[in-house]
Short mmCIF file of C-alpha atoms in Angstrom, two decimals:
data_model
loop_
_atom_site.label_atom_id
_atom_site.label_comp_id
_atom_site.label_asym_id
_atom_site.label_seq_id
_atom_site.Cartn_x
_atom_site.Cartn_y
_atom_site.Cartn_z
CA UNK A 3 67.77 -25.75 30.45
CA UNK A 4 65.51 -28.79 30.66
CA UNK A 5 66.85 -31.78 32.54
CA UNK A 6 66.16 -35.19 31.00
CA UNK A 7 65.90 -38.17 33.31
CA UNK A 8 66.80 -41.68 32.22
CA UNK A 9 63.77 -44.00 32.30
CA UNK A 10 63.63 -46.55 35.09
CA UNK A 11 64.66 -50.06 34.07
CA UNK A 12 62.96 -53.05 35.74
CA UNK A 13 63.82 -56.75 36.09
CA UNK A 14 62.06 -60.07 36.49
CA UNK A 15 61.39 -61.41 39.97
CA UNK A 16 62.54 -65.02 40.33
CA UNK A 17 63.30 -66.97 43.50
CA UNK A 18 63.17 -63.84 45.62
CA UNK A 19 65.59 -61.83 43.50
CA UNK A 20 65.27 -59.16 40.81
CA UNK A 21 67.15 -60.61 37.84
CA UNK A 22 67.92 -59.64 34.27
CA UNK A 23 66.07 -61.39 31.47
CA UNK A 24 68.04 -64.06 29.67
CA UNK A 25 66.76 -62.61 26.38
CA UNK A 26 68.49 -59.26 26.83
CA UNK A 27 65.49 -57.62 25.12
CA UNK A 28 63.13 -55.02 26.57
CA UNK A 29 59.60 -53.61 26.24
CA UNK A 30 58.64 -49.96 26.73
CA UNK A 31 55.79 -49.08 29.08
CA UNK A 32 54.29 -45.81 27.82
CA UNK A 33 51.52 -43.55 29.08
CA UNK A 34 48.51 -43.98 26.74
CA UNK A 35 47.39 -40.43 27.53
CA UNK A 36 50.75 -39.14 26.30
CA UNK A 37 52.88 -41.63 24.43
CA UNK A 38 55.89 -39.34 24.76
CA UNK A 39 56.05 -40.27 28.46
CA UNK A 40 58.05 -43.42 29.03
CA UNK A 41 56.85 -44.94 32.30
CA UNK A 42 59.53 -47.61 32.40
CA UNK A 43 61.49 -50.27 30.53
CA UNK A 44 60.70 -53.90 31.31
CA UNK A 45 62.18 -57.24 30.25
CA UNK A 46 60.93 -59.02 27.16
CA UNK A 47 61.32 -62.47 28.68
CA UNK A 48 61.75 -65.72 26.79
CA UNK A 49 61.36 -69.47 27.39
CA UNK A 50 64.59 -69.61 29.37
CA UNK A 51 63.31 -66.98 31.80
CA UNK A 52 60.04 -68.85 32.18
CA UNK A 53 61.86 -72.13 32.83
CA UNK A 54 63.99 -70.42 35.47
CA UNK A 55 60.85 -69.10 37.20
CA UNK A 56 59.04 -72.45 37.00
CA UNK A 57 62.03 -74.27 38.49
CA UNK A 58 62.06 -71.81 41.39
CA UNK A 59 58.34 -72.27 41.92
CA UNK A 60 58.64 -76.08 41.84
CA UNK A 61 61.40 -76.03 44.43
CA UNK A 62 59.43 -73.69 46.70
CA UNK A 63 56.26 -75.76 46.36
CA UNK A 64 57.84 -78.66 48.22
CA UNK A 65 57.77 -76.70 51.47
CA UNK A 66 55.20 -73.95 50.83
CA UNK A 67 52.43 -76.56 50.58
CA UNK A 68 53.46 -77.76 54.06
CA UNK A 69 53.30 -74.27 55.55
CA UNK A 70 50.12 -74.17 57.65
CA UNK A 71 47.38 -72.32 55.79
CA UNK A 72 46.78 -69.88 58.69
CA UNK A 73 50.46 -68.91 58.47
CA UNK A 74 50.10 -68.35 54.74
CA UNK A 75 47.08 -66.20 55.56
CA UNK A 76 49.11 -64.03 57.93
CA UNK A 77 51.47 -63.11 55.09
CA UNK A 78 48.52 -62.21 52.85
CA UNK A 79 46.99 -60.13 55.62
CA UNK A 80 50.25 -58.21 56.03
CA UNK A 81 50.33 -57.65 52.25
CA UNK A 82 46.78 -56.27 52.35
CA UNK A 83 47.78 -53.80 55.05
CA UNK A 84 50.66 -52.54 52.89
CA UNK A 85 48.34 -52.22 49.88
CA UNK A 86 46.05 -50.03 51.96
CA UNK A 87 48.98 -47.75 52.85
CA UNK A 88 50.18 -47.45 49.23
CA UNK A 89 46.76 -47.30 47.55
CA UNK A 90 47.03 -43.74 46.24
CA UNK A 91 50.58 -44.18 44.89
CA UNK A 92 49.67 -47.42 43.16
CA UNK A 93 46.52 -45.87 41.69
CA UNK A 94 48.49 -43.00 40.19
CA UNK A 95 51.06 -45.40 38.73
CA UNK A 96 48.24 -47.41 37.20
CA UNK A 97 46.64 -44.35 35.60
CA UNK A 98 50.00 -43.41 34.08
CA UNK A 99 50.48 -46.79 32.44
CA UNK A 100 46.88 -47.81 31.72
CA UNK A 101 45.01 -44.54 31.27
CA UNK A 102 41.77 -44.98 33.20
CA UNK A 103 40.75 -42.21 35.56
CA UNK A 104 42.00 -42.08 39.14
CA UNK A 105 38.65 -42.96 40.68
CA UNK A 106 38.75 -46.20 38.69
CA UNK A 107 42.38 -47.06 39.41
CA UNK A 108 41.69 -46.53 43.10
CA UNK A 109 38.91 -49.06 42.70
CA UNK A 110 41.31 -51.43 40.95
CA UNK A 111 43.74 -51.30 43.86
CA UNK A 112 40.83 -51.64 46.28
CA UNK A 113 39.81 -54.89 44.60
CA UNK A 114 43.34 -56.16 45.19
CA UNK A 115 43.02 -55.13 48.83
CA UNK A 116 39.63 -56.82 49.18
CA UNK A 117 40.79 -60.06 47.55
CA UNK A 118 43.94 -60.19 49.66
CA UNK A 119 42.01 -59.70 52.90
CA UNK A 120 39.41 -62.26 51.80
CA UNK A 121 41.95 -64.95 50.97
CA UNK A 122 43.96 -64.21 54.10
CA UNK A 123 40.86 -65.23 56.04
CA UNK A 124 40.48 -68.37 53.94
CA UNK A 125 43.72 -69.55 55.51
CA UNK A 126 41.54 -70.54 58.47
CA UNK A 127 38.47 -71.57 56.48
CA UNK A 128 39.57 -74.12 53.88
CA UNK A 129 36.95 -76.48 55.17
CA UNK A 130 36.48 -80.00 53.88
CA UNK A 131 33.71 -82.30 55.07
CA UNK A 132 33.24 -85.44 57.09
CA UNK A 133 30.91 -88.17 55.88
CA UNK A 134 29.71 -91.42 57.48
CA UNK A 135 31.37 -94.58 56.20
CA UNK A 136 29.41 -97.69 55.20
CA UNK A 137 31.69 -99.78 57.42
CA UNK A 138 32.05 -99.87 61.22
CA UNK A 139 35.18 -98.45 62.81
CA UNK A 140 35.95 -96.35 59.72
CA UNK A 141 36.35 -92.58 59.45
CA UNK A 142 35.84 -90.80 56.12
CA UNK A 143 36.54 -87.20 55.17
CA UNK A 144 37.42 -84.97 52.24
CA UNK A 145 40.12 -82.29 52.42
CA UNK A 146 41.56 -79.70 50.05
CA UNK A 147 45.05 -80.14 48.63
CA UNK A 148 47.10 -77.69 46.55
CA UNK A 149 47.71 -78.47 42.87
CA UNK A 150 51.32 -77.35 42.34
CA UNK A 151 52.78 -74.55 40.24
CA UNK A 152 50.16 -72.07 39.03
CA UNK A 153 50.86 -70.20 35.80
CA UNK A 154 48.91 -66.94 35.67
CA UNK A 155 48.49 -64.80 32.54
CA UNK A 156 46.74 -61.49 33.21
CA UNK A 157 45.36 -58.62 31.07
CA UNK A 158 46.12 -54.91 30.99
CA UNK A 159 42.72 -53.44 31.86
CA UNK A 160 42.78 -54.42 35.56
CA UNK A 161 46.52 -54.70 36.13
CA UNK A 162 46.40 -55.12 39.90
CA UNK A 163 42.92 -56.49 40.58
CA UNK A 164 43.07 -59.47 38.23
CA UNK A 165 46.58 -60.61 39.23
CA UNK A 166 45.27 -60.49 42.80
CA UNK A 167 42.12 -62.41 41.88
CA UNK A 168 44.38 -65.20 40.63
CA UNK A 169 47.44 -65.08 42.85
CA UNK A 170 45.76 -64.75 46.27
CA UNK A 171 43.61 -67.91 46.10
CA UNK A 172 46.49 -69.79 44.47
CA UNK A 173 48.84 -68.86 47.30
CA UNK A 174 46.44 -69.45 50.17
CA UNK A 175 45.70 -72.96 48.87
CA UNK A 176 49.42 -73.77 49.02
CA UNK A 177 50.37 -73.41 45.36
CA UNK A 178 53.36 -71.47 44.13
CA UNK A 179 52.99 -68.95 41.32
CA UNK A 180 54.60 -67.84 38.08
CA UNK A 181 52.85 -64.67 36.89
CA UNK A 182 53.08 -63.09 33.44
CA UNK A 183 51.32 -59.71 33.34
CA UNK A 184 50.27 -57.94 30.15
CA UNK A 185 53.12 -56.14 28.44
CA UNK A 186 51.10 -52.88 28.39
CA UNK A 187 50.81 -52.63 32.19
CA UNK A 188 53.79 -54.24 33.95
CA UNK A 189 54.34 -51.52 36.56
CA UNK A 190 51.22 -52.39 38.57
CA UNK A 191 52.34 -56.00 38.85
CA UNK A 192 55.81 -54.85 39.87
CA UNK A 193 54.19 -52.84 42.66
CA UNK A 194 52.18 -55.86 43.78
CA UNK A 195 55.28 -58.06 43.91
CA UNK A 196 57.15 -55.48 45.94
CA UNK A 197 54.32 -55.56 48.47
CA UNK A 198 54.69 -59.32 48.88
CA UNK A 199 58.44 -59.06 49.16
CA UNK A 200 57.98 -56.55 51.98
CA UNK A 201 55.25 -58.69 53.59
CA UNK A 202 57.72 -61.56 53.99
CA UNK A 203 56.61 -64.00 51.29
CA UNK A 204 59.46 -66.53 51.04
CA UNK A 205 61.62 -66.77 47.89
CA UNK A 206 60.27 -68.80 45.00
CA UNK A 207 56.64 -68.74 46.11
CA UNK A 208 55.72 -65.86 43.79
CA UNK A 209 57.71 -65.28 40.61
CA UNK A 210 57.09 -62.77 37.82
CA UNK A 211 58.32 -62.79 34.24
CA UNK A 212 57.53 -59.73 32.15
CA UNK A 213 57.02 -59.96 28.41
CA UNK A 214 54.54 -60.56 25.63
CA UNK A 215 52.41 -63.58 24.78
CA UNK A 216 54.64 -65.28 22.18
CA UNK A 217 57.86 -64.67 24.12
CA UNK A 218 56.78 -65.47 27.69
CA UNK A 219 53.17 -66.63 27.64
CA UNK A 220 53.54 -69.47 25.14
CA UNK A 221 56.53 -71.04 26.96
CA UNK A 222 54.50 -71.01 30.18
CA UNK A 223 51.74 -72.99 28.46
CA UNK A 224 54.21 -75.53 27.13
CA UNK A 225 56.29 -75.95 30.28
CA UNK A 226 55.48 -79.34 31.88
CA UNK A 227 56.37 -77.97 35.31
CA UNK A 228 53.27 -75.75 35.30
CA UNK A 229 50.40 -77.74 36.83
CA UNK A 230 47.54 -75.31 36.30
CA UNK A 231 47.00 -72.28 34.10
CA UNK A 232 44.66 -69.33 34.57
CA UNK A 233 44.23 -66.95 31.62
CA UNK A 234 42.23 -63.76 31.26
CA UNK A 235 42.21 -62.30 27.77
CA UNK A 236 40.53 -62.44 24.40
CA UNK A 237 38.26 -65.20 23.10
CA UNK A 238 40.57 -65.52 20.10
CA UNK A 239 43.53 -66.47 22.31
CA UNK A 240 41.52 -68.61 24.75
CA UNK A 241 41.29 -71.72 22.53
CA UNK A 242 45.03 -71.51 21.88
CA UNK A 243 45.63 -71.58 25.63
CA UNK A 244 43.25 -74.49 26.10
CA UNK A 245 44.83 -76.54 23.32
CA UNK A 246 48.34 -75.83 24.62
CA UNK A 247 47.36 -77.05 28.09
CA UNK A 248 45.82 -80.29 26.83
CA UNK A 249 48.96 -82.33 26.04
CA UNK A 250 50.27 -82.05 29.61
CA UNK A 251 46.79 -82.16 31.21
CA UNK A 252 47.16 -78.77 32.85
CA UNK A 253 44.14 -77.68 34.82
CA UNK A 254 42.97 -74.70 32.76
CA UNK A 255 40.80 -71.69 33.56
CA UNK A 256 39.75 -69.27 30.81
CA UNK A 257 38.12 -65.88 31.34
CA UNK A 258 37.57 -64.25 27.97
CA UNK A 259 35.39 -61.74 26.17
CA UNK A 260 31.91 -60.33 26.59
CA UNK A 261 29.18 -58.57 24.65
CA UNK A 262 27.08 -57.40 27.53
CA UNK A 263 23.69 -55.76 27.47
CA UNK A 264 21.55 -53.38 29.47
CA UNK A 265 17.81 -53.91 28.95
CA UNK A 266 15.63 -50.87 29.71
CA UNK A 267 11.96 -51.66 30.19
CA UNK A 268 9.14 -49.15 29.74
CA UNK A 269 8.59 -49.02 33.51
CA UNK A 270 12.25 -48.32 34.31
CA UNK A 271 13.58 -45.31 36.17
CA UNK A 272 15.05 -43.73 33.03
CA UNK A 273 17.48 -41.40 34.80
CA UNK A 274 18.89 -44.37 36.72
CA UNK A 275 19.11 -46.46 33.54
CA UNK A 276 20.87 -43.67 31.64
CA UNK A 277 23.50 -43.29 34.33
CA UNK A 278 23.97 -47.05 34.32
CA UNK A 279 24.38 -47.09 30.55
CA UNK A 280 26.93 -44.27 30.63
CA UNK A 281 29.01 -45.93 33.32
CA UNK A 282 28.56 -49.39 31.82
CA UNK A 283 29.47 -48.28 28.30
CA UNK A 284 32.25 -45.79 28.92
CA UNK A 285 33.81 -46.73 32.26
CA UNK A 286 37.42 -47.79 31.60
CA UNK A 287 36.87 -46.34 28.10
CA UNK A 288 34.73 -49.42 27.37
CA UNK A 289 37.85 -51.56 27.77
CA UNK A 290 36.48 -54.14 30.16
CA UNK A 291 34.97 -57.57 29.64
CA UNK A 292 31.81 -56.47 31.50
CA UNK A 293 31.30 -53.26 29.50
CA UNK A 294 27.72 -52.68 28.32
CA UNK A 295 28.31 -52.17 24.61
CA UNK A 296 24.63 -52.92 23.86
CA UNK A 297 21.59 -51.15 25.30
CA UNK A 298 18.17 -52.54 24.37
CA UNK A 299 15.35 -50.07 25.08
CA UNK A 300 11.57 -50.61 25.02
CA UNK A 301 9.98 -48.67 22.14
CA UNK A 302 7.60 -46.84 24.50
CA UNK A 303 10.53 -45.01 26.09
CA UNK A 304 13.09 -45.37 23.30
CA UNK A 305 13.14 -41.81 21.97
CA UNK A 306 13.24 -40.23 25.42
CA UNK A 307 16.05 -42.55 26.50
CA UNK A 308 18.09 -41.92 23.35
CA UNK A 309 17.77 -38.14 23.63
CA UNK A 310 18.91 -38.05 27.25
CA UNK A 311 21.57 -40.74 26.85
CA UNK A 312 23.19 -39.06 23.83
CA UNK A 313 23.22 -35.71 25.63
CA UNK A 314 24.99 -37.28 28.64
CA UNK A 315 27.55 -39.00 26.44
CA UNK A 316 28.35 -35.85 24.49
CA UNK A 317 28.99 -34.04 27.77
CA UNK A 318 31.63 -36.53 28.97
CA UNK A 319 35.07 -35.00 29.44
CA UNK A 320 37.80 -37.05 27.80
CA UNK A 321 41.43 -36.61 28.78
CA UNK A 322 44.32 -37.58 31.03
CA UNK A 323 43.07 -39.77 33.86
CA UNK A 324 45.27 -37.90 36.36
CA UNK A 325 43.13 -34.79 35.79
CA UNK A 326 40.36 -34.80 38.40
CA UNK A 327 37.89 -33.39 35.85
CA UNK A 328 38.41 -36.23 33.37
CA UNK A 329 35.55 -38.74 33.07
CA UNK A 330 36.98 -41.02 30.37
CA UNK A 331 40.59 -41.77 29.53
CA UNK A 332 42.38 -43.04 26.41
CA UNK A 333 42.49 -46.38 24.67
CA UNK A 334 45.37 -48.52 25.88
CA UNK A 335 47.47 -48.28 22.71
CA UNK A 336 47.48 -47.32 19.05
CA UNK A 337 46.33 -50.76 17.89
CA UNK A 338 43.30 -50.72 20.17
CA UNK A 339 42.42 -47.23 18.99
CA UNK A 340 42.56 -48.43 15.39
CA UNK A 341 40.27 -51.34 16.29
CA UNK A 342 37.72 -48.92 17.72
CA UNK A 343 37.94 -46.73 14.63
CA UNK A 344 37.43 -49.74 12.36
CA UNK A 345 34.24 -50.73 14.21
CA UNK A 346 32.90 -47.20 13.90
CA UNK A 347 33.32 -47.56 10.15
CA UNK A 348 31.65 -50.98 10.27
CA UNK A 349 28.69 -49.48 12.12
CA UNK A 350 28.31 -46.75 9.52
CA UNK A 351 28.47 -49.27 6.68
CA UNK A 352 25.87 -51.47 8.37
CA UNK A 353 23.39 -48.61 8.40
CA UNK A 354 23.41 -47.79 12.10
CA UNK A 355 22.76 -44.11 12.89
CA UNK A 356 25.74 -42.36 14.48
CA UNK A 357 24.29 -40.17 17.24
CA UNK A 358 27.43 -39.21 19.17
CA UNK A 359 31.19 -39.33 18.71
CA UNK A 360 32.74 -41.47 16.04
CA UNK A 361 36.14 -39.83 15.74
CA UNK A 362 39.66 -39.99 17.08
CA UNK A 363 40.55 -37.06 19.33
CA UNK A 364 43.78 -35.32 18.33
CA UNK A 365 45.48 -32.17 19.57
CA UNK A 366 44.78 -30.48 22.85
CA UNK A 367 46.84 -31.04 25.98
CA UNK A 368 48.01 -34.52 24.98
CA UNK A 369 48.48 -34.62 21.20
CA UNK A 370 50.24 -37.97 21.44
CA UNK A 371 47.48 -39.72 23.38
CA UNK A 372 45.33 -42.54 22.05
CA UNK A 373 41.95 -40.91 22.59
CA UNK A 374 38.61 -41.65 20.93
CA UNK A 375 35.31 -39.89 21.38
CA UNK A 376 32.62 -41.73 23.36
CA UNK A 377 30.46 -43.06 20.55
CA UNK A 378 26.78 -44.02 20.32
CA UNK A 379 24.97 -45.73 17.46
CA UNK A 380 21.16 -45.76 17.60
CA UNK A 381 18.39 -47.56 15.70
CA UNK A 382 20.58 -50.64 15.50
CA UNK A 383 19.61 -54.13 14.43
CA UNK A 384 20.65 -56.79 16.95
CA UNK A 385 22.34 -58.81 14.19
CA UNK A 386 24.75 -56.03 13.20
CA UNK A 387 28.40 -56.73 13.84
CA UNK A 388 28.63 -53.79 16.25
CA UNK A 389 25.91 -55.58 18.25
CA UNK A 390 27.51 -59.02 18.04
CA UNK A 391 31.29 -58.60 18.29
CA UNK A 392 33.36 -57.38 21.21
CA UNK A 393 34.86 -53.97 20.38
CA UNK A 394 36.63 -53.29 23.68
CA UNK A 395 36.32 -49.55 23.34
CA UNK A 396 33.96 -46.59 23.88
CA UNK A 397 31.25 -47.65 21.42
CA UNK A 398 27.65 -48.39 22.46
CA UNK A 399 24.86 -49.66 20.17
CA UNK A 400 21.25 -48.88 21.12
CA UNK A 401 18.59 -51.37 19.99
CA UNK A 402 14.78 -50.88 20.15
CA UNK A 403 12.43 -53.73 21.14
CA UNK A 404 8.70 -54.33 21.69
CA UNK A 405 8.35 -57.03 24.36
CA UNK A 406 10.32 -58.49 27.23
CA UNK A 407 10.52 -61.82 25.40
CA UNK A 408 12.12 -60.02 22.45
CA UNK A 409 14.56 -58.29 24.80
CA UNK A 410 15.64 -61.63 26.28
CA UNK A 411 16.12 -63.03 22.78
CA UNK A 412 18.30 -60.05 21.85
CA UNK A 413 20.28 -60.35 25.07
CA UNK A 414 20.96 -64.07 24.58
CA UNK A 415 21.57 -63.80 20.84
CA UNK A 416 25.37 -63.41 21.05
CA UNK A 417 28.25 -65.85 21.47
CA UNK A 418 29.20 -64.43 24.87
CA UNK A 419 27.63 -64.76 28.30
CA UNK A 420 29.35 -62.72 30.98
CA UNK A 421 27.11 -59.95 32.32
CA UNK A 422 23.64 -58.51 31.72
CA UNK A 423 21.44 -55.91 33.35
CA UNK A 424 17.72 -55.17 33.39
CA UNK A 425 16.20 -51.89 34.53
CA UNK A 426 12.60 -52.47 35.58
CA UNK A 427 10.17 -51.93 38.45
CA UNK A 428 8.36 -55.19 37.63
CA UNK A 429 9.46 -57.87 40.10
CA UNK A 430 8.24 -60.66 37.81
CA UNK A 431 10.43 -59.45 34.95
CA UNK A 432 13.35 -59.09 37.35
CA UNK A 433 13.05 -62.71 38.44
CA UNK A 434 12.57 -63.91 34.87
CA UNK A 435 15.70 -62.03 33.88
CA UNK A 436 17.89 -63.65 36.54
CA UNK A 437 16.55 -67.06 35.47
CA UNK A 438 16.56 -66.73 31.67
CA UNK A 439 19.58 -64.55 30.86
CA UNK A 440 22.42 -66.79 29.64
CA UNK A 441 25.13 -65.00 31.60
CA UNK A 442 27.26 -65.67 34.64
CA UNK A 443 26.30 -62.34 36.21
CA UNK A 444 22.91 -60.57 36.26
CA UNK A 445 22.22 -57.09 37.61
CA UNK A 446 18.79 -55.62 38.34
CA UNK A 447 18.62 -51.80 38.18
CA UNK A 448 22.41 -51.53 38.15
CA UNK A 449 25.14 -51.42 35.44
CA UNK A 450 26.81 -54.54 34.04
CA UNK A 451 30.15 -53.69 35.62
CA UNK A 452 31.43 -54.10 39.13
CA UNK A 453 32.21 -57.25 41.10
CA UNK A 454 32.56 -58.15 44.74
CA UNK A 455 35.48 -60.37 45.61
CA UNK A 456 33.51 -62.78 47.81
CA UNK A 457 31.15 -63.71 44.93
CA UNK A 458 31.91 -65.94 41.92
CA UNK A 459 32.93 -64.11 38.73
CA UNK A 460 32.81 -65.63 35.26
CA UNK A 461 30.64 -66.36 32.27
CA UNK A 462 29.11 -68.85 29.89
CA UNK A 463 29.43 -69.69 26.19
CA UNK A 464 32.51 -68.07 24.61
CA UNK A 465 33.24 -66.08 27.75
CA UNK A 466 34.61 -68.91 29.86
CA UNK A 467 35.18 -72.64 30.23
CA UNK A 468 33.14 -73.25 33.38
CA UNK A 469 35.53 -72.20 36.13
CA UNK A 470 34.92 -69.09 38.21
CA UNK A 471 37.16 -66.53 39.86
CA UNK A 472 36.75 -64.89 43.27
CA UNK A 473 34.94 -66.14 46.34
CA UNK A 474 34.92 -69.78 47.35
CA UNK A 475 34.71 -70.71 43.66
CA UNK A 476 38.35 -69.69 43.31
CA UNK A 477 39.38 -72.22 45.96
CA UNK A 478 37.78 -74.95 43.89
CA UNK A 479 40.06 -74.15 40.95
CA UNK A 480 43.27 -73.69 42.92
CA UNK A 481 42.86 -76.84 45.00
CA UNK A 482 41.89 -80.47 44.53
CA UNK A 483 39.72 -82.65 46.68
CA UNK A 484 41.35 -85.57 48.42
CA UNK A 485 39.20 -88.25 50.04
CA UNK A 486 40.73 -89.81 53.18
CA UNK A 487 39.67 -93.10 54.84
CA UNK A 488 40.90 -94.16 58.27
CA UNK A 489 40.18 -97.68 59.51
CA UNK A 490 40.67 -97.73 63.29
CA UNK A 491 39.64 -101.35 63.91
CA UNK A 492 42.29 -103.93 64.82
CA UNK A 493 40.98 -106.72 62.57
CA UNK A 494 40.44 -107.38 58.86
CA UNK A 495 37.09 -106.20 57.57
CA UNK A 496 35.38 -106.65 54.25
CA UNK A 497 32.61 -104.50 52.85
CA UNK A 498 29.26 -106.25 52.74
CA UNK A 499 27.32 -104.90 49.78
CA UNK A 500 23.78 -106.12 49.21
CA UNK A 501 23.12 -106.14 45.47
CA UNK A 502 19.73 -107.77 45.71
#
C-alpha cells in the first residue's frame, strides 16, 4: 500500500519569525519535470503582508545602519560558510522546483556563495575618498551611506544567485531588505533565508514575502516605506515598475530581457564556437537573459557550422535535471512552454527553415513535465521576429552574413543590449567587437552566458536602466554618497573666489 505524504507548508519570514500570510491564500510550487510532484505550498501574500514586512525593515534599519560594516560582513561570511556546507542539498531542491540540471543548479548556489563572500569582504572596503578643500584649515571627504529599506523582486531562473546578487550588497551597505521571490521558485529563497537566520542576522534586517506580482510585488512598489527597488524580470514589466517607483522617488534598478548573439567569423575555431552556441542557446533550457538565441555565421563557414551544430543539438538528452545523464531540463511551467511553441510556429510562418526540434516532448519517464525539444532554425533573416524578440526558451536562430561590419549591424539591430560573443582569431576584430557591440557584456571566444560576481553585470537599451549588479557597481546602487566638510579653525572664514 502506497503511503501519501502531506506536502510541506511554508510561511513568510517577517521580523525574524515565520508567520502566516494575512491573505490566507496559497501558491503551489510544483516540479516542472513532473507536475504531479508538489514541492511545497507557499503563501500568496497581499499588501497587508508587504506592509508588515516593510514596517519591520524600517524599524530594523534604525540600528542596522549603525552596526559597523565589518560586523555586518562577519554575518555574511558566516552565511557563506553555511551555503558551502549545504550546496548539494540546495542544488537538488532548486532542480526540483526550477528544472535545470544539477550541474547548473550547483553553479547557481555557487554564485550565491561567491557573492556572499565578496560582499562580506566589502564590509572592510567601503572606501570613500578625501579631497583637498579650497579653504585653509578645512577637511573634505566623501563617504558612503545606506539608503534605507530595499525592496527586491527576483526571477525564477536563478532563484538563489539573483536574490544573493541583490540582498548581499544591500545588507553590507547597511540597508534592510524586503524580498519577494518569483512564485515559481520560492523554496530556494526559503533556503537562503534559513541560512541567514542560522548565521545570526538580527530580526527585521531581512524579510521575505512569498507571492505573485499583482498580490505582493505591486504593493511593494507602492509602499512609501520602500526607499529603493531592484527588479529582475521581463522588459514588459520593467516600465510598470519604473512608473510605480516614480511618484515616491524610489531609487530604481531594472534588469530585464535580452536577445543575445554569438558571431562566428570565418577564422573561428568552429568546434569551440559550436560548443559555445550549444551551451549559450540551451543552457537553462534557454531560459536566461544571457541566452544566445541568435547565432550569426560567416557564409564561408556557414554550411559546415550548421551541419555540426544541428547534429550536436539533436544529440542533446532532455529530461529530469536530477538525472546525471540529462543535458537540458524542462520549461519552467505550462505557460512558458506554450510561449516557446508559439514562437516555433511564428518561425515556420516567417519562412525560417526548421533544422532541429520544434515539438513538445510528451510521454516517457515524466509524462507530466513541461519539456520542449531543443530547436534550431537556419537560413534566418535578422529582421524575423524569432531573431528580434526574446523567446526565453530552447530556440536558436542561425543567420548568415558576409562581412564583419554586417555582423555588427545584425548584432546591434535589436532592442536589447545585454550580452554578445564573437568567435575569431583576428585580434583586430576582437577589439572592434568589444568597442562597437552595444551590450553591457562582451565575450571573445566564449559563450554569452556566465558572470563573475566581482564584475559589473547589466545591459543597455531595453535590457536595463543604467544601473549594474555585482562587483563595486552594486555598492553604488545600494548606497549614496555623502560629502562631509570639517572646519577645524577657531575663527570665521569666508571663501575667496576669484571670478576674474
